Coordinates of C-alpha atoms in Angstrom, one line a residue:
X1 CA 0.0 0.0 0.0
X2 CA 1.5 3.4 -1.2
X3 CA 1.8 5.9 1.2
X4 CA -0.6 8.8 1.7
X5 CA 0.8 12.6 1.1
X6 CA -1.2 15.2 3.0
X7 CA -0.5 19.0 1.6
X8 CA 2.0 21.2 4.1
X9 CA 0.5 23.7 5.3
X10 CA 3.2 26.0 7.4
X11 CA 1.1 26.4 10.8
X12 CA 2.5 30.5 10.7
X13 CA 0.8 30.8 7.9
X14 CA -2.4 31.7 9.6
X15 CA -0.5 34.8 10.9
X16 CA 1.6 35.8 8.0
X17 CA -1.2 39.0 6.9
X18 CA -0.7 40.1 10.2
X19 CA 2.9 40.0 10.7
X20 CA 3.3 41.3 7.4
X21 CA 0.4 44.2 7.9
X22 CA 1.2 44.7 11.7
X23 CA -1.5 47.1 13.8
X24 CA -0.9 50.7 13.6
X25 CA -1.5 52.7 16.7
X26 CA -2.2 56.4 16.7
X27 CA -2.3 58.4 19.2
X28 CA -3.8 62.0 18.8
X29 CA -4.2 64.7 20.8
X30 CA -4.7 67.6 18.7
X31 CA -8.2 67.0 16.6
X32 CA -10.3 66.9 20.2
X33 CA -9.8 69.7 23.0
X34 CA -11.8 67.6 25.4
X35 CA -10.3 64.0 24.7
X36 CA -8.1 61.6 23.3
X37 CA -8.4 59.7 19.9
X38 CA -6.9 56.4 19.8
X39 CA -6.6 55.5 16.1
X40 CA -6.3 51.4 15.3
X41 CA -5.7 50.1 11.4
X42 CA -4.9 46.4 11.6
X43 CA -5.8 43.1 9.8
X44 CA -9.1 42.1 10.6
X45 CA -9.8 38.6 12.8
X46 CA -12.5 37.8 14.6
X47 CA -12.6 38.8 18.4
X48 CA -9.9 41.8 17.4
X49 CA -12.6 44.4 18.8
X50 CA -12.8 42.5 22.4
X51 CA -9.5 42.9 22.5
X52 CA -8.7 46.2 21.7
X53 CA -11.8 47.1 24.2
X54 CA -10.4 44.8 26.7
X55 CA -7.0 46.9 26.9
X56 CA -8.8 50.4 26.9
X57 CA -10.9 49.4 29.6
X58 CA -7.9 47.2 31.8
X59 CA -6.2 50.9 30.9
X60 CA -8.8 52.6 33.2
X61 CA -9.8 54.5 30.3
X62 CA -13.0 56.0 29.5
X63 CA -14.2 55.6 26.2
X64 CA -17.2 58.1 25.5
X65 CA -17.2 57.8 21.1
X66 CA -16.3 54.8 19.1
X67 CA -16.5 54.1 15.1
X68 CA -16.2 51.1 14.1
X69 CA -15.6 49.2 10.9
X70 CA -14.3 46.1 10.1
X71 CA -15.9 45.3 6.9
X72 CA -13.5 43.9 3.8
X73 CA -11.2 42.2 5.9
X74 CA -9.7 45.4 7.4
X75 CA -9.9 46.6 11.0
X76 CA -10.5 50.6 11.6
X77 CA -12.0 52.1 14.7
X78 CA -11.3 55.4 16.4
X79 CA -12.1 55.5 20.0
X80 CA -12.7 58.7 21.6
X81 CA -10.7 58.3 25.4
X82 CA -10.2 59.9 28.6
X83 CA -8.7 59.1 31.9
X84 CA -10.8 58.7 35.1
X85 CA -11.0 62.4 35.7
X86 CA -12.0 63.1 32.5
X87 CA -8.8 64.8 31.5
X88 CA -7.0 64.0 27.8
X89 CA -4.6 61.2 28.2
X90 CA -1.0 62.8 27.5
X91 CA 1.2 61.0 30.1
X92 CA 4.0 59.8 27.8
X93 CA 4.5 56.3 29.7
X94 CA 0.5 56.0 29.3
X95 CA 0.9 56.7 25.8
X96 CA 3.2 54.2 25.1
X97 CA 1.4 51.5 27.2
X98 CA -1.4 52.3 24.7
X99 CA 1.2 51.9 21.9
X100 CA 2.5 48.7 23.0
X101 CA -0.2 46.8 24.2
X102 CA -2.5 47.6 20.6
X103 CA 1.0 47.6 18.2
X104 CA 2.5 45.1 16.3
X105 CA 4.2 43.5 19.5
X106 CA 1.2 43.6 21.9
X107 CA -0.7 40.2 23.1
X108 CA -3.8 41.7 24.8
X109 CA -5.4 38.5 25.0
X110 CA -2.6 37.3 27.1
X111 CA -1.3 40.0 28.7
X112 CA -4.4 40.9 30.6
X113 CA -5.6 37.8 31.9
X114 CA -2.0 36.0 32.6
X115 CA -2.0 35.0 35.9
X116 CA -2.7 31.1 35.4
X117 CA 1.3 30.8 36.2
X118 CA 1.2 32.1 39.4
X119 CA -2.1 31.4 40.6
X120 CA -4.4 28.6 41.0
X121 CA -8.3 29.8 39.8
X122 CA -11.0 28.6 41.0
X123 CA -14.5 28.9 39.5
X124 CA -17.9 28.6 41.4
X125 CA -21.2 29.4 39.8
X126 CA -24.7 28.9 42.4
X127 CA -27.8 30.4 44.4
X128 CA -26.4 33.5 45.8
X129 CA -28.3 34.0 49.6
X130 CA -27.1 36.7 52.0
X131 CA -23.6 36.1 53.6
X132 CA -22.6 33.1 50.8
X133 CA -19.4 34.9 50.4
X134 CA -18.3 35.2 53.7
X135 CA -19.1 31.2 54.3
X136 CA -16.8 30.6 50.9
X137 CA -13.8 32.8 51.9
X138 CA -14.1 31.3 55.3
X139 CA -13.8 27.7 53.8
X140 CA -10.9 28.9 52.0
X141 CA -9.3 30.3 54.7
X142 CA -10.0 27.0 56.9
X143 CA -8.3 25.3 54.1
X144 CA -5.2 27.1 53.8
X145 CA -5.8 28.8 50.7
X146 CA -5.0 32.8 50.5
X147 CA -7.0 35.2 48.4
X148 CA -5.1 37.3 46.0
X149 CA -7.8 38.4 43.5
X150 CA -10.9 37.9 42.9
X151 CA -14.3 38.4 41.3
X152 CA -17.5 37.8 42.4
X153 CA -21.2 38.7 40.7
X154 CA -24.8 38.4 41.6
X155 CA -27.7 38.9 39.4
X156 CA -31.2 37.1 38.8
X157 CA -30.2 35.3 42.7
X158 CA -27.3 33.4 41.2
X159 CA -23.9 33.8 41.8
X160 CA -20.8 33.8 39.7
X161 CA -17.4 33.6 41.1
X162 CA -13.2 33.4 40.5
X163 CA -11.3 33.3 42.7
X164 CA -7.0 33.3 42.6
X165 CA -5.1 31.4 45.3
X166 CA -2.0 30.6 46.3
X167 CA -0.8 27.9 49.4
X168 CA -1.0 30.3 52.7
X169 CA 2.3 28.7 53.5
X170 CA 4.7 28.7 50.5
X171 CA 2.5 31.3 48.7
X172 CA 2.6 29.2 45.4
X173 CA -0.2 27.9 43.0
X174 CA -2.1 25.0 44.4
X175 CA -1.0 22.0 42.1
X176 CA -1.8 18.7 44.3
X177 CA -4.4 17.3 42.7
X178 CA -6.1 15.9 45.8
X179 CA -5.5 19.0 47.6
X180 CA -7.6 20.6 44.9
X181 CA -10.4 18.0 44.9
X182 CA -11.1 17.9 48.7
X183 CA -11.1 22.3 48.2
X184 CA -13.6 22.0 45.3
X185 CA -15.9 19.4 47.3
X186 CA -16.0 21.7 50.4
X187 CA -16.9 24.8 48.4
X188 CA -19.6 22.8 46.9
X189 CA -21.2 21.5 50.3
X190 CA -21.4 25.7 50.7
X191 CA -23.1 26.0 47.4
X192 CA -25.8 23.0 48.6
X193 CA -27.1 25.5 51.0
X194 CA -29.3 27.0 48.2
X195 CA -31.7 25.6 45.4
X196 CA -30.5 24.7 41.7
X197 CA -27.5 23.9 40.0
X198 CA -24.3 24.5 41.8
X199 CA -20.5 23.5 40.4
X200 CA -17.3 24.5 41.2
X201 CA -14.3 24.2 38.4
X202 CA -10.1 24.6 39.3
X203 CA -9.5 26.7 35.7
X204 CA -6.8 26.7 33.5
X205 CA -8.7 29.1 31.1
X206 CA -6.5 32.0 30.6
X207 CA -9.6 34.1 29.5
X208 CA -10.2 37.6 31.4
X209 CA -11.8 37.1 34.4
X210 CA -14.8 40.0 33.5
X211 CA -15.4 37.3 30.2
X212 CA -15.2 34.8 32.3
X213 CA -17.7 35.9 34.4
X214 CA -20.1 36.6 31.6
X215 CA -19.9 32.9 30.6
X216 CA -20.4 31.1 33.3
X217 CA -23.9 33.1 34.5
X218 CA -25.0 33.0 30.3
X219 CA -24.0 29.6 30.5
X220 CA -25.6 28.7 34.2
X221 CA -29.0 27.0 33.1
X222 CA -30.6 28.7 36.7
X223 CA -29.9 32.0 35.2
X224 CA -32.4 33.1 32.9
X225 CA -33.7 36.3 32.5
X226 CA -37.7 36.3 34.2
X227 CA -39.3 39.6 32.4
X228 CA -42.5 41.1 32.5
X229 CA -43.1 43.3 29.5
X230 CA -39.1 43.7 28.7
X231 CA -38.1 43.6 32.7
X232 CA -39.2 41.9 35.7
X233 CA -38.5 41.8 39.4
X234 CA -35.5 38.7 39.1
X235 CA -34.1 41.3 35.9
X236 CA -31.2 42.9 38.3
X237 CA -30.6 45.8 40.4
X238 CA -33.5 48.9 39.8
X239 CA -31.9 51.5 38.0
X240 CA -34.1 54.9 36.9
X241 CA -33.1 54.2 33.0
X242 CA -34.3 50.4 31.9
X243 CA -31.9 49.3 28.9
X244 CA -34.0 49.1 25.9
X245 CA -32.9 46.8 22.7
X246 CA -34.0 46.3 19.5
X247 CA -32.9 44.5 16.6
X248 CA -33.9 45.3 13.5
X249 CA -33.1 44.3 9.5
X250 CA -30.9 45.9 7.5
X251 CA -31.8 43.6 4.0
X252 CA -30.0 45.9 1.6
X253 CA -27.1 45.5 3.0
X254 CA -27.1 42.2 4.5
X255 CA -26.7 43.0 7.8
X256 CA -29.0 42.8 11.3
X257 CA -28.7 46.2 13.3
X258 CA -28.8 46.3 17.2
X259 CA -29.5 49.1 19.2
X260 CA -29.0 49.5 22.5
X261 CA -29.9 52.2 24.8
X262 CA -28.9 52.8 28.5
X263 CA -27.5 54.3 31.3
X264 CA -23.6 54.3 30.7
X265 CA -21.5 53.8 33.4
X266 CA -17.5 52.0 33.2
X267 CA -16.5 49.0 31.3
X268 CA -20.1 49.2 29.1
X269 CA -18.8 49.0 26.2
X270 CA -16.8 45.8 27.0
X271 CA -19.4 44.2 27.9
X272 CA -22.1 44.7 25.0
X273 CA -19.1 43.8 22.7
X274 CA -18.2 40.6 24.7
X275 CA -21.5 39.6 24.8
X276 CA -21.8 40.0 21.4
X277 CA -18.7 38.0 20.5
X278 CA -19.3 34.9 22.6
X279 CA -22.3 34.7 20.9
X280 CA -20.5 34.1 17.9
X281 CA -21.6 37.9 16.3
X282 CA -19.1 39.5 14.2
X283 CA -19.4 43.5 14.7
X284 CA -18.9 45.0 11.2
X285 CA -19.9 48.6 12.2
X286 CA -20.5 50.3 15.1
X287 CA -21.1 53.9 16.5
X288 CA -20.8 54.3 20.2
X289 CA -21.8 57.8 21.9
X290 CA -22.4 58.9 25.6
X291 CA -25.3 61.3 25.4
X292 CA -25.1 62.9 29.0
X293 CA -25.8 59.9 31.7
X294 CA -27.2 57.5 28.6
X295 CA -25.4 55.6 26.1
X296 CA -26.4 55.2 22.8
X297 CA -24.8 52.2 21.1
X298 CA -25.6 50.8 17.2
X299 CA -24.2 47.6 15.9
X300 CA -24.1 46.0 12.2
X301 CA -23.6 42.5 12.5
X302 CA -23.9 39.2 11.2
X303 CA -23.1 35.5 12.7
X304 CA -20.0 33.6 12.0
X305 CA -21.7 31.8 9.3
X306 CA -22.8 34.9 7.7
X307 CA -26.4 35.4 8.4
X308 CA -28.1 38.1 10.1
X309 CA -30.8 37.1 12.4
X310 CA -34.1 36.3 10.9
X311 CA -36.3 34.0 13.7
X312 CA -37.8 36.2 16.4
X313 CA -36.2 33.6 18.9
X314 CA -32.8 34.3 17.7
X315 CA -33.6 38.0 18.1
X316 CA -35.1 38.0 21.5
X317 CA -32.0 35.7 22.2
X318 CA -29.6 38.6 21.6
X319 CA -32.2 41.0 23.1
X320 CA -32.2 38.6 27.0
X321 CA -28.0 38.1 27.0
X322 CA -27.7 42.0 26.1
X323 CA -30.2 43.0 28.8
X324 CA -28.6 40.6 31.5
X325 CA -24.9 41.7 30.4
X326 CA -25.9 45.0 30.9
X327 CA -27.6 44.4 34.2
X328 CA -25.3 42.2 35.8
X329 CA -22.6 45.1 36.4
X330 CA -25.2 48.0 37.7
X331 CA -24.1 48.9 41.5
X332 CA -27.3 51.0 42.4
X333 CA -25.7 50.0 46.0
X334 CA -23.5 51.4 48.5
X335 CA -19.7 50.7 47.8
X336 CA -17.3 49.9 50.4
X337 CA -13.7 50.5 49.3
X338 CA -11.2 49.1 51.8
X339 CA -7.8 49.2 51.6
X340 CA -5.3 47.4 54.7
X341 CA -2.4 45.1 55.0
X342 CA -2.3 42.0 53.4
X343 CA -2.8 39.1 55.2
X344 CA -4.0 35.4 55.1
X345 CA -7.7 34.9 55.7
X346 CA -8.3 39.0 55.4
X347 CA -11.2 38.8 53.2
X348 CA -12.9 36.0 55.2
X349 CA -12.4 38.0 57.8
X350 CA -14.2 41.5 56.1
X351 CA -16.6 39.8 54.6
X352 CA -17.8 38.3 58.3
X353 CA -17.6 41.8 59.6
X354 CA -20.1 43.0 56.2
X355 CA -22.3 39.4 57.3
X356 CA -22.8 40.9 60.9
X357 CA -23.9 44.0 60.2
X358 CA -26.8 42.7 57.9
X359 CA -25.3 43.5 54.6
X360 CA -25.3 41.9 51.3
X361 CA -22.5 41.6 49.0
X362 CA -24.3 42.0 45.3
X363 CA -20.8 42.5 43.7
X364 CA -17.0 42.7 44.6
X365 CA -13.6 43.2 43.6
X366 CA -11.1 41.8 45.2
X367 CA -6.9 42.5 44.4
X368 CA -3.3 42.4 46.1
X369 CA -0.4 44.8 45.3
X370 CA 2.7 43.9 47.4
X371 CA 1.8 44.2 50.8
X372 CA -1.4 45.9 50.5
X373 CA -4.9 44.1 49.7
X374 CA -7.6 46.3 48.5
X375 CA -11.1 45.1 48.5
X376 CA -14.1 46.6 46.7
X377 CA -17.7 45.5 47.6
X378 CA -20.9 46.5 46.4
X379 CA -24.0 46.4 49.5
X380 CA -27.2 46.4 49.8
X381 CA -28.8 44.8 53.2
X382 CA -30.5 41.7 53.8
X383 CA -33.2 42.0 52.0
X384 CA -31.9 44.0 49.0
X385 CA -32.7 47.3 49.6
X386 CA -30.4 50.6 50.8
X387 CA -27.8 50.4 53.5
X388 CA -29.4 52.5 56.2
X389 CA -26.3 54.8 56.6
X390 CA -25.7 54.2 60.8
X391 CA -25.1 51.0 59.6
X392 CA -21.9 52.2 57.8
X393 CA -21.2 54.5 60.6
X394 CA -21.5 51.5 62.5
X395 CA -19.0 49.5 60.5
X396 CA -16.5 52.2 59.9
X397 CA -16.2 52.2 63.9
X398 CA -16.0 48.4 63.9
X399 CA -12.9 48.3 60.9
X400 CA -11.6 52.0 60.9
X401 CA -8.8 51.1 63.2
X402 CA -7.3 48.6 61.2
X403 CA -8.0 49.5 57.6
X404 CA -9.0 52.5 55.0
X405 CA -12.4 52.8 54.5
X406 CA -14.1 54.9 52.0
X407 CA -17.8 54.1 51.0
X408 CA -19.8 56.2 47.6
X409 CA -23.5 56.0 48.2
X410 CA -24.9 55.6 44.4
X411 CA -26.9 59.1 43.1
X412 CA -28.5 58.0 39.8
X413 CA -28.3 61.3 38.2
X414 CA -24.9 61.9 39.1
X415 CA -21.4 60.7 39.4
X416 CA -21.4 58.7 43.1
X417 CA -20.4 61.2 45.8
X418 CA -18.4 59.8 48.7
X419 CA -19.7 60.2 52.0
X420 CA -16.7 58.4 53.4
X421 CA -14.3 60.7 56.0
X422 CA -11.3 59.1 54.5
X423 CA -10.3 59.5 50.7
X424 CA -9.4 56.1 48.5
X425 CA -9.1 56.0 44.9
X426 CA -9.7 52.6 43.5
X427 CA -9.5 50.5 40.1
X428 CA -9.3 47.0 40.0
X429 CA -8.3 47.0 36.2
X430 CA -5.6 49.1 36.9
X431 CA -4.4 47.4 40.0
X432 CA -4.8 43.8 38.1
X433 CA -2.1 45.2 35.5
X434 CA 0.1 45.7 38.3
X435 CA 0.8 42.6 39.4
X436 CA 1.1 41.1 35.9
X437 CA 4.4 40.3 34.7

């Protein structure tokens, strides 16, 4: 029998339009007096807008304009940026970040969400009740594990979580595989406490935690979206300005148009778009704009395959996920910024505190820089409505002596006004940079 002869196929071929038409970045300061413009020409592939997103967001930056076009196989957007005071971004070493991370030599896709050599993940997905997060960093705590980042989100009463670990005594990864076993089975007897599906998953998925996130509560089969006329009372936190989405046809040119319209607030943008692309969408156009306190966002797109959507279930499909991606990240609660020396079994130990005084953890953001450990957690109180504020007062005499504690009661109208004593800026995509190689 003669032997069979397969074609070669040079596995860099897949990237030779790239390195041969590398990304330009441009960086431009003079058409805007109010903002930034960060130019990007490139090759196009899918997923290339998540990325570029992902860094401008991990960046801290705000982006308040975006055009967006990715049709012919080419890649052109222009997003209109500022920092988190609203100033033009003109630090040179900022600049250059930029530059690097969205050039020819940048790996966003790695670079943000690289801490799988250092860290041991662990994923947990379940029926979120009030004080479930205190009972699962006390476990961890118990179990020798200490905290150095993590996420956690509730919406629609589930809960989504990722934590990053290390051994409390040699402060490396967790590798043992029964060590990681008896951890996972523990968590889930903690999860058991409430009704429907619980799991908990040791990770290896380098994906950014805020995508991760997303996936595992569009994924979680507990999680759909209950609405009455559009919303209803499991749709997420009340907010004065409802999203409202439609999706329309766009025959002559072959496309199916989204339109989304909301209240903005930070990292909105990435999520719409990474909703968008784990759904398998490809975004050919795109306007973005920030009318005031609303958000007006318009996407051409088609699926993979190439078809728009035609079936009314697709449609209302896109409609749910955008709504609940949306929702998932509104903080109409109080937020407790802490900042205090690191130690083991630190956030088991806050998180008991925030249990005592009756308050509910709806969201939190959890990282470590050197020797400091900087928790952010979003509260309502047992019951989900607003923290009575002598409860903070309450707390702040409990904690103040031993950490920094600044709290931003939500005004819907307005930028959140501290009503802390102490002053404590705080971003958690800026900090996760930070302790990235």
């Amino acid at each position: 029998m003669g032997s069979i002869c397969w074609p070669y196929f040079d596995p860099e071929y897949e990237t030779l339009n790239q390195r041969i038409n590398p990304p330009r970045v441009s960086i431009d300061n003079a058409t805007c007096s109010d903002c930034t413009l960060v130019k990007v020409d490139s090759v196009n592939k899918h997923g290339i807008l998540l990325e570029v997103v992902q860094v401008l967001t991990d960046l801290d930056l705000s982006i308040s304009k975006a055009y967006i076009s990715s049709d012919g196989g080419w890649f052109m957007d222009v997003f209109h940026v500022t920092d988190q005071q609203g100033n033009k971004v003109t630090d040179p070493k900022m600049i250059e970040q930029i530059e690097k991370a969205l050039g020819a030599n940048g790996s966003p896709k790695t670079r943000v969400q690289s801490v799988g050599g250092e860290y041991t993940a662990i994923e947990l997905m379940g029926s979120d009740r009030p004080g479930l997060l205190s009972e699962i960093s006390a476990v961890l705590a118990d179990l020798n594990c200490n905290v150095v980042a993590a996420q956690a989100w509730s919406h629609n009463t589930r809960i989504a979580c990722v934590f990053y670990v290390t051994d409390s005594a040699s402060s490396r990864r967790l590798d043992d595989p029964a060590r990681l076993a008896d951890i996972q089975e523990h968590l889930r007897n903690v999860l058991r406490g409430g009704d429907g599906v619980a799991h908990t998953n040791v990770s290896t998925d380098l994906t950014r935690t805020d995508r991760r996130l997303h996936r595992m509560m569009s994924d979680d089969p507990d999680n759909e979206l209950v609405v009455d006329g559009g919303y209803g009372e499991k749709a997420g936190p009340c907010c004065d300005f409802r999203p409202r989405i439609t999706v329309e046809g766009c025959d002559e040119k072959g496309y199916s148009v989204v339109n989304v319209r909301c209240k903005d607030r930070p990292k909105l943008l990435f999520d719409t778009v990474c909703t968008l692309t784990d759904m398998k969408y490809v975004v050919f156009h795109a306007s973005i704009v920030s009318d005031g306190p609303y958000a007006l966002q318009e996407y051409y797109i088609r699926h993979m395959d190439g078809c728009t959507l035609n079936s009314e279930a697709e449609k209302n499909h896109v409609i749910r996920s955008l709504e609940a991606a949306i929702l998932r990240r509104v903080s109409d609660g109080v937020s407790l910024e802490l900042s205090a020396k690191d130690r083991v079994g630190l956030l088991s130990d806050v998180t008991r505190v925030l249990r005592e005084n009756g308050l509910t953890v709806m969201r939190a953001e959890v990282s470590t820089v050197g020797a400091k450990a900087v928790n952010v957690f979003y509260v309502r109180d047992a019951s989900g409505n607003p923290v009575d504020m002598k409860t903070i007062e309450s707390l702040r005499k409990e904690i103040g002596h031993t950490m920094l504690l600044n709290v931003k009661a939500p005004d819907l109208d307005k930028p959140s006004q501290s009503v802390g004593t102490a002053k404590f800026s705080f971003s958690f995509g800026r900090l996760f940079w930070k302790f990235l190689p």
